Tab-separated table of C-alpha atoms and ligand atoms in Angstrom:
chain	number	residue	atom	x	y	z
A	1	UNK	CA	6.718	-16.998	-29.125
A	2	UNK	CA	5.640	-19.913	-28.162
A	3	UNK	CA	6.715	-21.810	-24.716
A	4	UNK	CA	9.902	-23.209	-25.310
A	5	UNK	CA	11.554	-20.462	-27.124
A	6	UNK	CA	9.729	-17.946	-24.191
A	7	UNK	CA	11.019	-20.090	-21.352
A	8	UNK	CA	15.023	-19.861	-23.286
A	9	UNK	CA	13.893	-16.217	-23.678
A	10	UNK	CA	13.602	-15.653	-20.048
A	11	UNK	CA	16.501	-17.724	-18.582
A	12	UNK	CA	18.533	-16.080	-21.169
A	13	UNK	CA	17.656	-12.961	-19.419
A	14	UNK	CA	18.702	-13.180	-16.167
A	15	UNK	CA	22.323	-12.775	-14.435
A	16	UNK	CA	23.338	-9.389	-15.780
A	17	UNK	CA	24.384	-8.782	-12.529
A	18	UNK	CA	25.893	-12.130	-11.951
A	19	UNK	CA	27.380	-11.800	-14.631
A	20	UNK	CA	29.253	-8.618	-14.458
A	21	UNK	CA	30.146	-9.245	-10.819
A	22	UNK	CA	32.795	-11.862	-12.800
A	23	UNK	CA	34.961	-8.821	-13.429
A	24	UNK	CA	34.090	-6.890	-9.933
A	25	UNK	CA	36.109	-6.779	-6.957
A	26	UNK	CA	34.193	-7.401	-3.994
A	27	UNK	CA	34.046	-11.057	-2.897
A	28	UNK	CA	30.868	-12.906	-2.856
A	29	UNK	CA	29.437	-13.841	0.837
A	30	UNK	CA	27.237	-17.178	0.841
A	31	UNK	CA	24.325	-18.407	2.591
A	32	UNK	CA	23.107	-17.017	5.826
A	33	UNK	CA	22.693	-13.071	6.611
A	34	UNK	CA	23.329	-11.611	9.913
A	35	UNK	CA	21.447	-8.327	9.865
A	36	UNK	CA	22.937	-4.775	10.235
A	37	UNK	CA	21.144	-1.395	9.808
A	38	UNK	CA	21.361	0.919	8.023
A	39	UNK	CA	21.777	-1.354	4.853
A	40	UNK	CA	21.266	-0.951	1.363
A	41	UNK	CA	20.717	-3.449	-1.376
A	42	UNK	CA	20.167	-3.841	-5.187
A	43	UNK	CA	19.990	-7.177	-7.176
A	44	UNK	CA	22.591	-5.514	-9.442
A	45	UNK	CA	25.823	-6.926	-8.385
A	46	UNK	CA	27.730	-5.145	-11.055
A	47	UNK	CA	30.262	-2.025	-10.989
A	48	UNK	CA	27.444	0.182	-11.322
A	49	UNK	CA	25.185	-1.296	-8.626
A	50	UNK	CA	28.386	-1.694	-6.641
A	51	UNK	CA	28.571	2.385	-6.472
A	52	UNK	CA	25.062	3.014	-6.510
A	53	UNK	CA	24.521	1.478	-2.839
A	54	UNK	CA	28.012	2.581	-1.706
A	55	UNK	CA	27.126	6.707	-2.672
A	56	UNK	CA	23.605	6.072	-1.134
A	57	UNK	CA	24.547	4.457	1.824
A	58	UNK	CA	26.484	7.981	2.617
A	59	UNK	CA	22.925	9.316	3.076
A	60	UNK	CA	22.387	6.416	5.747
A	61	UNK	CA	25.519	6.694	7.404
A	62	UNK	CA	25.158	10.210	8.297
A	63	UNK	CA	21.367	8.886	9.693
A	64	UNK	CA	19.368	9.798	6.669
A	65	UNK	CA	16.181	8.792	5.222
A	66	UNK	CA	15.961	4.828	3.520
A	67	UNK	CA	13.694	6.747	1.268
A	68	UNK	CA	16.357	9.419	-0.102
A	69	UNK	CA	19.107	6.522	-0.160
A	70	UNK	CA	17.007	4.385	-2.548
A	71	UNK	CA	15.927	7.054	-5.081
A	72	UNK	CA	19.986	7.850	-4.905
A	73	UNK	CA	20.859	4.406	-5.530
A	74	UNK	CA	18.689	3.865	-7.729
A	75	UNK	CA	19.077	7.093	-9.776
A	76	UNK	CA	22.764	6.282	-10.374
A	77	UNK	CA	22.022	2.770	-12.168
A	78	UNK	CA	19.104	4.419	-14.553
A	79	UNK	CA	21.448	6.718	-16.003
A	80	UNK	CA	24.484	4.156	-16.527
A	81	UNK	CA	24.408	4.039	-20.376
A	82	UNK	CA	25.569	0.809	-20.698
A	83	UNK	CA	22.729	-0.980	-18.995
A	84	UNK	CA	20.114	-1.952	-21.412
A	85	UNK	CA	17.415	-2.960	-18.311
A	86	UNK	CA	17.304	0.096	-16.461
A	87	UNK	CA	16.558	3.808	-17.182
A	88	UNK	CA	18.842	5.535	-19.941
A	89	UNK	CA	20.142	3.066	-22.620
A	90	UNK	CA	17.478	0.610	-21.643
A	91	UNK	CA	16.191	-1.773	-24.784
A	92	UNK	CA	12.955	-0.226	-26.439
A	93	UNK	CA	9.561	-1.964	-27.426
A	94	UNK	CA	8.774	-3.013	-31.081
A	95	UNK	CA	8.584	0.324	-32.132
A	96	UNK	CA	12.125	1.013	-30.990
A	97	UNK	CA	10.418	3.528	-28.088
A	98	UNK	CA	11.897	3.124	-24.504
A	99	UNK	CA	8.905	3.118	-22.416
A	100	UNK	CA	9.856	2.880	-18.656
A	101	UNK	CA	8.136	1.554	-15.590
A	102	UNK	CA	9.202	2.526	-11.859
A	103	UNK	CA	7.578	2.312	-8.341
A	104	UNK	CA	8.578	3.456	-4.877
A	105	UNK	CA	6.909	2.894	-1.452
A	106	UNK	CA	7.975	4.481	1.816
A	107	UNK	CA	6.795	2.235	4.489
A	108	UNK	CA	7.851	5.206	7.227
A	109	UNK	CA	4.282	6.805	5.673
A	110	UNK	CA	2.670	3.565	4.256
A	111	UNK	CA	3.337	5.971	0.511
A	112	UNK	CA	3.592	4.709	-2.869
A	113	UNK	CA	4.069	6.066	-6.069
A	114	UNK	CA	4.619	4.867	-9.315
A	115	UNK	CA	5.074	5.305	-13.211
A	116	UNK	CA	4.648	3.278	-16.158
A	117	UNK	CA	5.068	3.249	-20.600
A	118	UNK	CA	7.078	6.687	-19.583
A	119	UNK	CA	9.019	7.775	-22.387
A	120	UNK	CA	11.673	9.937	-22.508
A	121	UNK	CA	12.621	10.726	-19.121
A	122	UNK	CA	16.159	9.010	-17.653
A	123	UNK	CA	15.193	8.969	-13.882
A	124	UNK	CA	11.354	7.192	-13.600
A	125	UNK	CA	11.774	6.513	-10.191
A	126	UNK	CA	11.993	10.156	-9.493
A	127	UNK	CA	9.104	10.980	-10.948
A	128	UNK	CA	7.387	8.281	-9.106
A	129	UNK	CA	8.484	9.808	-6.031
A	130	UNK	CA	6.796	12.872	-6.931
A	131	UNK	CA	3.597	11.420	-7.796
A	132	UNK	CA	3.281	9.774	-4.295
A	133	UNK	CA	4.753	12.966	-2.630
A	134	UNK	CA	2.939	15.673	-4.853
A	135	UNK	CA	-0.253	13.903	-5.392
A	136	UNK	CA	-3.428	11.681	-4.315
A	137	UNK	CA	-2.800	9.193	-6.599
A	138	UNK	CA	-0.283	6.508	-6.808
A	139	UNK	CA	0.460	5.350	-10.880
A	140	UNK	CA	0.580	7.656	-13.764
A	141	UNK	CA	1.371	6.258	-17.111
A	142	UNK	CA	2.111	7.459	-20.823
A	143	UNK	CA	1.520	10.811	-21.698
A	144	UNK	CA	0.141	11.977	-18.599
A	145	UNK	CA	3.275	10.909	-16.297
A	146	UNK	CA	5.488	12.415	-19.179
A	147	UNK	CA	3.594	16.006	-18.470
A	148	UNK	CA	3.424	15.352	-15.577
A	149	UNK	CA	7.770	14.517	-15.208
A	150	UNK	CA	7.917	17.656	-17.218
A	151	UNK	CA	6.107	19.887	-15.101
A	152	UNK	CA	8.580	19.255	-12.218
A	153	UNK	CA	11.389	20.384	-14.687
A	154	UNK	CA	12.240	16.922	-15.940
A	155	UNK	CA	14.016	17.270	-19.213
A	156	UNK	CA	12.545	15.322	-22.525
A	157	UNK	CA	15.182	12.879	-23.688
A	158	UNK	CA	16.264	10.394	-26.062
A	159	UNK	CA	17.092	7.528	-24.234
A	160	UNK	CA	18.276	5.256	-26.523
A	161	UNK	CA	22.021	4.819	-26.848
A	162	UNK	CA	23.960	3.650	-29.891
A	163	UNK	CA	24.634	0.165	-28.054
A	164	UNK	CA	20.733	0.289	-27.399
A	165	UNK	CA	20.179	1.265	-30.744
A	166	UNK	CA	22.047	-1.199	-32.498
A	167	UNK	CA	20.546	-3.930	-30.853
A	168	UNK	CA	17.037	-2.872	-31.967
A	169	UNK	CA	18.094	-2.563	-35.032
A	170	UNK	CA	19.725	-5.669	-35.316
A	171	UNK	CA	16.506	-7.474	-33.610
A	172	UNK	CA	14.190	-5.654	-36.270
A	173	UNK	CA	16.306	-7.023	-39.231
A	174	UNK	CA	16.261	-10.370	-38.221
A	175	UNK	CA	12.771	-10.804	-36.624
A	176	UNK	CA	10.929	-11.969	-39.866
A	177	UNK	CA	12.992	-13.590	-42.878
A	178	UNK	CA	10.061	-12.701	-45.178
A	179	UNK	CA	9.775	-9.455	-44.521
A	180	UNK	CA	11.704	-6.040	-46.350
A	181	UNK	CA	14.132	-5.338	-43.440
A	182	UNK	CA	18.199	-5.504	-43.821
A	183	UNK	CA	20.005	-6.294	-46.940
A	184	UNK	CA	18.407	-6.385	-50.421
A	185	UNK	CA	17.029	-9.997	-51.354
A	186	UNK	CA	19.776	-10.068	-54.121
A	187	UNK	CA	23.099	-9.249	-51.726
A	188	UNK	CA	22.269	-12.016	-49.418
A	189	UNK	CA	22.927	-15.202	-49.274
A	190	UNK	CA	20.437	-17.855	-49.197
A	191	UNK	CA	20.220	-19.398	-45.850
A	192	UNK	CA	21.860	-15.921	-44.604
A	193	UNK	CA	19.916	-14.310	-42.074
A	194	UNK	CA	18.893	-13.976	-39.336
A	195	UNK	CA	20.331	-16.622	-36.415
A	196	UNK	CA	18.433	-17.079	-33.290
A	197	UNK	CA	16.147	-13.861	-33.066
A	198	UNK	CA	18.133	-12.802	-29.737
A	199	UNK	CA	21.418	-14.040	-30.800
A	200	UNK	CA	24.581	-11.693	-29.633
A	201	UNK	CA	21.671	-9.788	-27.490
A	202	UNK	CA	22.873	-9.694	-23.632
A	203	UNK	CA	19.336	-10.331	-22.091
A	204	UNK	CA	15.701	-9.132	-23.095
A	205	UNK	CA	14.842	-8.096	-19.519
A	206	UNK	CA	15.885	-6.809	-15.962
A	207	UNK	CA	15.462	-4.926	-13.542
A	208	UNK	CA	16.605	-3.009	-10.476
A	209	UNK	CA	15.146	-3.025	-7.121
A	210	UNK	CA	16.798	-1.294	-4.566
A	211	UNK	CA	16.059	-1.415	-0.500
A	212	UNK	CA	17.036	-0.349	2.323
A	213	UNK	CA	16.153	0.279	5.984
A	214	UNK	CA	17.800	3.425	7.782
A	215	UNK	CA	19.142	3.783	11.279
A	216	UNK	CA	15.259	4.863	12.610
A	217	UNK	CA	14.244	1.213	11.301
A	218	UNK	CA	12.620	2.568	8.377
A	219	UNK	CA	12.180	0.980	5.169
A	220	UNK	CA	11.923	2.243	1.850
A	221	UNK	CA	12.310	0.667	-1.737
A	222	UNK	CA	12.511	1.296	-5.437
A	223	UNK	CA	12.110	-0.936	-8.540
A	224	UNK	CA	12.771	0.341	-12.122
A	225	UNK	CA	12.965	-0.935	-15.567
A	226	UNK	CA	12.765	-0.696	-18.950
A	227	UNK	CA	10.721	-3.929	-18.681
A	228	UNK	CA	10.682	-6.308	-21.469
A	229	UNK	CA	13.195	-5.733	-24.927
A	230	UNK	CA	10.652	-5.566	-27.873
A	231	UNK	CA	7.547	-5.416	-26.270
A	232	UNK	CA	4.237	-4.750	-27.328
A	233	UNK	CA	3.723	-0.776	-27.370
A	234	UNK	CA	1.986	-0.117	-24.112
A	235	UNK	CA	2.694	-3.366	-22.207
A	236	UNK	CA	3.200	-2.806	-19.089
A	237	UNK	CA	5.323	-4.960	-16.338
A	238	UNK	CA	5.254	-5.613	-12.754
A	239	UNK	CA	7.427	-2.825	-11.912
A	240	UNK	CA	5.114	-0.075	-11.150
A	241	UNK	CA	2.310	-2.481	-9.636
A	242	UNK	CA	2.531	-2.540	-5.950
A	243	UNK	CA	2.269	-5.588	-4.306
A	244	UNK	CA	3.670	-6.988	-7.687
A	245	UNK	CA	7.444	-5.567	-8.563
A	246	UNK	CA	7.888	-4.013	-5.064
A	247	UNK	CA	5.835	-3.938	-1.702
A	248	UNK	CA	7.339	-2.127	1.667
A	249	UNK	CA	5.606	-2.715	5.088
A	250	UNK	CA	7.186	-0.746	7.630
A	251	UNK	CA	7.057	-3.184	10.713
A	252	UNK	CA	8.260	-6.336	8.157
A	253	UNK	CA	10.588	-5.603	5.504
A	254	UNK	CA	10.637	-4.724	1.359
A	255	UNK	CA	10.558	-7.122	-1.844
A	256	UNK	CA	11.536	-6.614	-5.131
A	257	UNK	CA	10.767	-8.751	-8.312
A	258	UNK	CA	12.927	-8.885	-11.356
A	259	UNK	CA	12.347	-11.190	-14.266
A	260	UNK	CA	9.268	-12.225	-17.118
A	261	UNK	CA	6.475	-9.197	-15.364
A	262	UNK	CA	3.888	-11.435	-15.840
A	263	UNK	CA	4.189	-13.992	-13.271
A	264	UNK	CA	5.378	-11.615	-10.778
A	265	UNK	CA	2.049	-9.858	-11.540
A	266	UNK	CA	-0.063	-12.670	-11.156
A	267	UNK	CA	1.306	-13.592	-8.058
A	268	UNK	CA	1.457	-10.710	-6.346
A	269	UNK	CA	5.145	-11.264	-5.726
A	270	UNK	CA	6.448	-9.186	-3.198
A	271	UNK	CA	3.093	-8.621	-1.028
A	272	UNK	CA	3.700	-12.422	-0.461
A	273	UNK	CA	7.594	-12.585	0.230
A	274	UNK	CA	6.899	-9.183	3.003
A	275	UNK	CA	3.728	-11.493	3.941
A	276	UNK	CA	5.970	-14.521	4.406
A	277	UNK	CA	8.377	-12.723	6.350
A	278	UNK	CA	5.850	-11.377	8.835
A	279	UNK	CA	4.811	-14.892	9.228
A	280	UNK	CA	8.424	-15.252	9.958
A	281	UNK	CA	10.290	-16.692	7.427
A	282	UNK	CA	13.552	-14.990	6.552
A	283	UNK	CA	14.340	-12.988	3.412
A	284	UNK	CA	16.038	-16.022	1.794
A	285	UNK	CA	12.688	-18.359	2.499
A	286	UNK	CA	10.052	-15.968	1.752
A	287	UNK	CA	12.118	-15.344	-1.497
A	288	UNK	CA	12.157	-19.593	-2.495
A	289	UNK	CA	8.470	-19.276	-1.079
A	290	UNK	CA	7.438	-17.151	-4.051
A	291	UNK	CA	9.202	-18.897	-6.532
A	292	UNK	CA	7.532	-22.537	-5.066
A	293	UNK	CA	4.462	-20.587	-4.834
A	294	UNK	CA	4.288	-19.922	-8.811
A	295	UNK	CA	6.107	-22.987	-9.627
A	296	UNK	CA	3.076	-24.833	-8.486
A	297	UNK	CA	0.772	-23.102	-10.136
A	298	UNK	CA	2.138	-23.494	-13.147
A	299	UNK	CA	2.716	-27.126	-12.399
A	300	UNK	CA	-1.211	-27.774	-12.475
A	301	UNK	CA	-1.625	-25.987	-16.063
A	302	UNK	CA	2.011	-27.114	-17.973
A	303	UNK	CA	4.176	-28.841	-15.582
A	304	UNK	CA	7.862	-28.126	-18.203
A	305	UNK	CA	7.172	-24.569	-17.638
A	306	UNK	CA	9.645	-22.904	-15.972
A	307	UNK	CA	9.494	-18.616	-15.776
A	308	UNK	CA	12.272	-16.667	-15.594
A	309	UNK	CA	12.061	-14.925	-12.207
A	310	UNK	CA	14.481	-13.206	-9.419
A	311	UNK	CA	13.348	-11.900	-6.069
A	312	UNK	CA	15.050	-9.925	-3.143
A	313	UNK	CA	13.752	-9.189	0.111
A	314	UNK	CA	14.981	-7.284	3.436
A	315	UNK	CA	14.006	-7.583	6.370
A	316	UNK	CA	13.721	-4.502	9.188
A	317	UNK	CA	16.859	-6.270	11.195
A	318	UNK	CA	18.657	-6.076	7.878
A	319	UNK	CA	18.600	-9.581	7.292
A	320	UNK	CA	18.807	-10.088	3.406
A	321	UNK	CA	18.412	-12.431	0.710
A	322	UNK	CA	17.642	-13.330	-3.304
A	323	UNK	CA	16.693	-16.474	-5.334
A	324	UNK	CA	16.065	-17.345	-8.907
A	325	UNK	CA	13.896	-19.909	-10.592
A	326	UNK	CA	15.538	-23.343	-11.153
A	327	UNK	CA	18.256	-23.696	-13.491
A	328	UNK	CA	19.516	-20.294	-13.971
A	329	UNK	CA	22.398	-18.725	-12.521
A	330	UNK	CA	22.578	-18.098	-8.873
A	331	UNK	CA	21.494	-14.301	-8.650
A	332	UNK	CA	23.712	-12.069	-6.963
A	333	UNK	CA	22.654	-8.620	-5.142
A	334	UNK	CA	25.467	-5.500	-3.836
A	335	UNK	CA	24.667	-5.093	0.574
A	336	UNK	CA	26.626	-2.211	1.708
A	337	UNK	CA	26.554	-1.739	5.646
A	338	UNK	CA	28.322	0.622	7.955
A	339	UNK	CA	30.546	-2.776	7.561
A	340	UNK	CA	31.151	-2.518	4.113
A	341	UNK	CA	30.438	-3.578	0.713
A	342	UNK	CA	29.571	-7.596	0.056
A	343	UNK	CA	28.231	-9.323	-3.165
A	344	UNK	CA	25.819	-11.845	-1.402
A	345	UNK	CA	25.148	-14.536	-3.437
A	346	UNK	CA	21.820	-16.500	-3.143
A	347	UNK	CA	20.349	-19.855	-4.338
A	348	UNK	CA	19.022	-20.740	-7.744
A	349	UNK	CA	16.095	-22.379	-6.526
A	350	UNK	CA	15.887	-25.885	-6.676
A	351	UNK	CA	19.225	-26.617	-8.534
B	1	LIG	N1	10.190	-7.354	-14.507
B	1	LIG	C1	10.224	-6.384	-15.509
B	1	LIG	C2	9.196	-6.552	-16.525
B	1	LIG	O1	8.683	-7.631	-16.737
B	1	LIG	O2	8.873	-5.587	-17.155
């Protein structure tokens, strides 16, 4: 893919939760963030995100753990079916093989765990918890962290749904004109094919990351994926990197990256958005800080390129905020307090 159609690729991506919080019912608050604790908050403004950080926030009313309302949260959006970024249902590689990527960090114990190319199992972010709660190490990928899931009782699944299905199918038929996939040569017609290679497709990537800080003022956070629709077997995203798709620190806050893996990777996302806050910026800076911050390296190399990223940060006073790169939609994220649900809404940055 070359630039162009990768940069279309990405913006295409974004705003599933945006997008679904059309048809929600909670009201979207703007701008600045007073903070309360506990809170809880995803990046997916939709139904489902909606009632994932309203049932974990139970666990934080009644002055549980941030760590135990994340995985909950989080645990509700990997199995909804219908989302094709997250978990269960979640668009597979090239080989039509959902390989998932999760990380969690506990900043109460300065923990992290993580998983990633894990196949088969609906609830990664679980098993990430177990490998930073059961074990010295903090990634396990492929195989291993599937024997690993399994040893813990985690049941083997399919995870592809017929919606999930369908669209792999459909993207296999029409990603080479020349090749022997869909209808015989002689039953089609002769500029029939194959529109755009993503056409009728929702988006090609997303994400969940889910934070929260408890009544003790801890902080805990989650992000989980099925990473990137069609992707190279084995490829593997910023979600399970530390420091990349999530970063806790306990006296600061949590970030979480959504969008193309890559960048977020290279930049070290959300170690610099928890760094920016300590150097006290607010969630809603540090979160346009990143996004400047890769902007302008990419300005020095191909100055039209614009990725397809979405951060979210939290501080510890609850203070909260999210930001896209320019020219997409202005990304949304769920905040349930002891006041309430609200769909925040932040800035697309630069537009
Ligand atoms: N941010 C998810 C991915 O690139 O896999």
């Amino acid at each position: 893919m070359d630039n162009i159609s990768r940069r279309r690729f990405f913006k295409g991506g974004l705003g599933l939760g945006a997008a679904a919080f059309l048809f929600g019912k909670a009201r979207p608050a703007r701008a600045q963030t007073r903070g309360l604790v506990p809170v809880i908050v995803t990046d997916h403004a939709n139904q489902t995100g909606q009632n994932a950080v309203k049932e974990a926030f139970s666990i934080l009313a009644k002055g549980g753990r941030a760590l135990d309302a994340v995985e909950k949260g989080t645990n509700i959006i990997e199995v909804d079916p219908e989302d094709t970024s997250v978990g269960y249902g979640g668009l597979p590689n090239a080989d039509g093989v959902v390989q998932l990527d999760s990380s969690i960090m506990d900043g109460r114990t300065y923990s992290a765990g993580a998983v990633a190319s894990l196949e088969g199992i609906k609830t990664p972010s679980s098993v990430a918890r177990l490998v930073m709660e059961k074990t010295d190490h903090v990634l396990l990928v492929g195989p291993g962290a599937l024997r690993f899931a399994k040893s813990y009782g985690f049941k083997e699944e399919d995870l592809m749904t017929e919606k999930s299905r369908n669209f792999y199918l459909r993207w296999r038929e029409n990603l080479n004109k020349d090749d022997d996939w869909g209808p015989p040569d002689h039953l089609r017609k002769p500029d029939e094919k194959v529109a755009g290679l993503y056409d009728g497709i929702e988006h090609h990537t997303g994400t969940t990351n889910v934070l929260a800080v408890d009544s003790n003022g801890d902080i805990a956070g989650i992000t989980s994926t099925s990473g990137l629709a069609w992707k190279i077997p084995g490829r593997v995203g910023d979600s399970p990197i530390i420091g990349a798709g999530l970063y806790v620190d306990n006296e600061v806050g949590a970030a979480g990256a959504t969008g193309r893996g890559e960048d977020v990777i290279k930049s070290c996302a959300s170690y610099f958005i928890v760094a920016q806050m300590r150097s006290g910026r607010s969630p809603q800076q540090a979160c346009e800080d990143a996004l400047q911050m890769i902007l302008d390296k990419y300005k020095k190399v191909n100055a039209e390129f614009v990725p397809g990223e979405k951060f979210v940060a939290l501080n510890k006073k609850g203070e909260y905020g999210c930001a896209s790169m320019p020219g997409n939609r202005k990304p949304q994220m769920a905040v349930m307090t002891g006041k309430g649900l609200v769909i925040h809404e932040g800035t697309a940055f630069g537009s």
